[in-house]
Short mmCIF file of C-alpha atoms in Angstrom, two decimals:
data_model
loop_
_atom_site.label_atom_id
_atom_site.label_comp_id
_atom_site.label_asym_id
_atom_site.label_seq_id
_atom_site.Cartn_x
_atom_site.Cartn_y
_atom_site.Cartn_z
CA UNK A 152 28.51 1.39 11.55
CA UNK A 153 24.54 1.33 10.66
CA UNK A 154 22.32 -0.49 12.97
CA UNK A 155 19.13 -2.23 12.15
CA UNK A 156 16.62 -1.13 15.10
CA UNK A 157 13.16 -1.49 13.21
CA UNK A 158 10.99 -2.76 15.73
CA UNK A 159 8.50 -0.47 15.84
CA UNK A 160 4.94 -0.59 14.09
CA UNK A 161 4.10 2.85 12.93
CA UNK A 162 5.94 6.06 12.04
CA UNK A 163 5.24 7.40 14.83
CA UNK A 164 6.54 4.42 16.98
CA UNK A 165 9.82 4.70 15.58
CA UNK A 166 12.70 5.59 17.08
CA UNK A 167 14.77 8.56 15.13
CA UNK A 168 18.20 7.21 14.81
CA UNK A 169 21.25 9.31 13.96
CA UNK A 170 24.32 8.38 11.39
CA UNK A 171 27.59 9.88 10.64
CA UNK A 172 28.52 11.45 7.34
CA UNK A 173 32.48 11.11 6.35
CA UNK A 174 31.98 15.30 7.23
CA UNK A 175 30.79 15.21 10.28
CA UNK A 176 27.54 15.32 9.37
CA UNK A 177 25.09 13.54 11.90
CA UNK A 178 21.95 12.88 10.03
CA UNK A 179 18.65 11.88 12.01
CA UNK A 180 16.48 9.56 10.56
CA UNK A 181 14.01 7.36 10.88
CA UNK A 182 13.47 3.73 8.79
CA UNK A 183 10.45 1.41 9.15
CA UNK A 184 9.02 -1.36 7.28
CA UNK A 185 9.78 -5.10 6.73
CA UNK A 186 12.69 -3.85 4.68
CA UNK A 187 13.83 -5.63 0.97
CA UNK A 188 16.24 -5.26 -1.71
CA UNK A 189 15.72 -1.45 -2.61
CA UNK A 190 14.78 0.88 0.06
CA UNK A 191 12.29 4.14 -0.48
CA UNK A 192 13.94 7.48 0.76
CA UNK A 193 11.85 10.83 1.24
CA UNK A 194 12.88 13.64 0.91
CA UNK A 195 10.79 16.76 2.39
CA UNK A 196 10.11 20.32 1.32
CA UNK A 197 11.95 23.67 2.28
CA UNK A 198 11.90 24.70 6.01
CA UNK A 199 9.97 21.04 7.17
CA UNK A 200 11.37 18.27 9.16
CA UNK A 201 11.08 14.12 9.15
CA UNK A 202 8.12 14.82 11.69
CA UNK A 203 5.97 16.50 9.00
CA UNK A 204 5.61 13.61 6.90
CA UNK A 205 2.17 12.56 7.69
CA UNK A 206 1.98 9.18 9.19
CA UNK A 207 -0.53 7.80 7.54
CA UNK A 208 0.92 8.10 4.30
CA UNK A 209 4.64 6.58 5.67
CA UNK A 210 2.80 3.95 6.63
CA UNK A 211 0.84 3.18 4.05
CA UNK A 212 4.06 3.43 1.72
CA UNK A 213 6.05 1.29 4.77
CA UNK A 214 3.57 -1.49 4.40
CA UNK A 215 4.92 -3.97 2.03
CA UNK A 216 8.85 -2.11 1.67
CA UNK A 217 11.29 -0.44 3.75
CA UNK A 218 10.50 3.54 4.47
CA UNK A 219 13.47 6.28 5.24
CA UNK A 220 13.06 9.78 5.79
CA UNK A 221 15.48 11.94 7.39
CA UNK A 222 16.62 15.65 8.39
CA UNK A 223 18.98 17.82 6.04
CA UNK A 224 21.96 19.31 7.57
CA UNK A 225 21.27 22.07 10.05
CA UNK A 226 17.47 21.19 10.16
CA UNK A 227 15.14 19.28 13.26
CA UNK A 228 17.94 16.12 14.46
CA UNK A 229 20.55 17.07 11.95
CA UNK A 230 23.54 18.68 13.03
CA UNK A 231 25.93 20.77 10.63
CA UNK A 232 25.24 23.51 8.07
CA UNK A 233 21.91 23.69 6.08
CA UNK A 234 23.36 23.90 2.62
CA UNK A 235 21.61 27.20 0.24
CA UNK A 236 22.04 25.57 -2.95
CA UNK A 237 20.32 22.13 -4.90
CA UNK A 238 23.30 20.86 -5.58
CA UNK A 239 24.83 21.19 -2.22
CA UNK A 240 21.16 19.70 -0.76
CA UNK A 241 22.07 17.18 -2.95
CA UNK A 242 25.46 15.79 -2.48
CA UNK A 243 24.47 15.62 1.15
CA UNK A 244 21.83 13.97 0.47
CA UNK A 245 24.24 11.52 -1.39
CA UNK A 246 26.89 11.41 1.84
CA UNK A 247 23.80 10.22 3.78
CA UNK A 248 23.05 7.28 1.92
CA UNK A 249 26.48 6.41 1.39
CA UNK A 250 26.71 6.44 5.56
CA UNK A 251 23.76 3.99 5.55
CA UNK A 252 25.66 2.01 2.95
CA UNK A 253 23.08 2.35 0.14
CA UNK A 254 23.61 2.02 -3.09
CA UNK A 255 20.39 1.89 -4.59
CA UNK A 256 17.38 3.42 -3.70
CA UNK A 257 13.62 4.55 -4.61
CA UNK A 258 13.56 8.44 -3.93
CA UNK A 259 10.69 10.51 -3.40
CA UNK A 260 10.84 14.04 -3.26
CA UNK A 261 8.39 16.54 -2.50
CA UNK A 262 8.60 19.99 -3.36
CA UNK A 263 12.22 20.72 -2.36
CA UNK A 264 12.96 17.26 -2.19
CA UNK A 265 11.75 16.82 -5.83
CA UNK A 266 14.72 19.53 -7.04
CA UNK A 267 17.03 17.29 -4.88
CA UNK A 268 16.03 14.31 -6.79
CA UNK A 269 16.10 15.38 -10.30
CA UNK A 270 19.39 16.67 -8.86
CA UNK A 271 20.60 13.40 -7.64
CA UNK A 272 19.11 11.63 -10.87
CA UNK A 273 21.24 14.05 -12.98
CA UNK A 274 24.62 13.58 -10.75
CA UNK A 275 24.67 10.12 -10.10
CA UNK A 276 22.06 8.01 -11.87
CA UNK A 277 23.25 5.14 -10.86
CA UNK A 278 22.01 5.61 -7.27
CA UNK A 279 18.25 6.67 -8.09
CA UNK A 280 16.54 3.29 -9.50
CA UNK A 281 13.33 5.11 -9.67
CA UNK A 282 12.20 8.38 -8.38
CA UNK A 283 8.71 10.47 -7.71
CA UNK A 284 8.27 14.06 -7.94
CA UNK A 285 5.41 15.10 -5.85
CA UNK A 286 4.65 19.07 -6.03
CA UNK A 287 7.75 19.79 -7.43
CA UNK A 288 9.18 21.81 -10.28
CA UNK A 289 12.71 22.66 -11.78
CA UNK A 290 15.77 23.74 -9.66
CA UNK A 291 15.56 27.68 -9.95
CA UNK A 292 12.15 27.73 -11.64
CA UNK A 293 10.08 30.93 -11.51
CA UNK A 294 9.19 31.70 -7.83
CA UNK A 295 10.29 28.82 -6.55
CA UNK A 296 13.30 30.28 -4.64
CA UNK A 297 11.60 31.32 -1.58
CA UNK A 298 13.71 34.83 -1.89
CA UNK A 299 10.66 36.87 -2.17
CA UNK A 300 8.94 35.07 1.14
CA UNK A 301 9.58 37.84 4.46
CA UNK A 302 11.24 36.70 7.38
CA UNK A 303 8.08 36.61 9.19
CA UNK A 304 6.45 34.38 6.67
CA UNK A 305 9.45 32.06 7.08
CA UNK A 306 9.61 32.04 10.96
CA UNK A 307 5.63 31.07 11.14
CA UNK A 308 4.48 27.44 9.95
CA UNK A 309 0.83 28.60 8.82
CA UNK A 310 2.37 31.68 6.57
CA UNK A 311 5.39 29.88 5.19
CA UNK A 312 3.30 26.67 3.88
CA UNK A 313 0.39 29.74 2.67
CA UNK A 314 2.40 32.16 1.14
CA UNK A 315 5.07 29.38 -0.20
CA UNK A 316 3.00 26.66 -1.30
CA UNK A 317 -0.08 28.64 -2.58
CA UNK A 318 -1.41 31.74 -4.74
CA UNK A 319 -2.90 34.66 -3.14
CA UNK A 320 -6.44 33.14 -4.51
#
């Protein structure tokens, strides 16, 4: 059962909620804004969680519509195993949307989230009304696998951002 507890006015004041999927993953998410017919779902970048969204951007988006942010399985406040492929991550996001009883959404994907958006639009076009791709590319694009990053780069948030999202120059 999904209960609407949106009373906060800003993203920083919005409480984190949890919804369970049929396969037992507990998704942590935040939901804010005045509601409406079709919510905007924000899918984040590699190695991020919902606390990494800029609150000013989320507040701006939520000024006239419902916005939902969430943590992927095994990330941040969500339980489960982190999916290792874009199709697996997409399937888990679809499970999350179903757990919230959402059949149609607008989907903003940032970087990896954009790859998820593209995969979801391909696999389940009936779910995506509109998608917004930010700083993303095609799934499996050249140098978009993060396998070239060292363990140190993946563990250090500054090194991760600098070396995953910016050229050495």
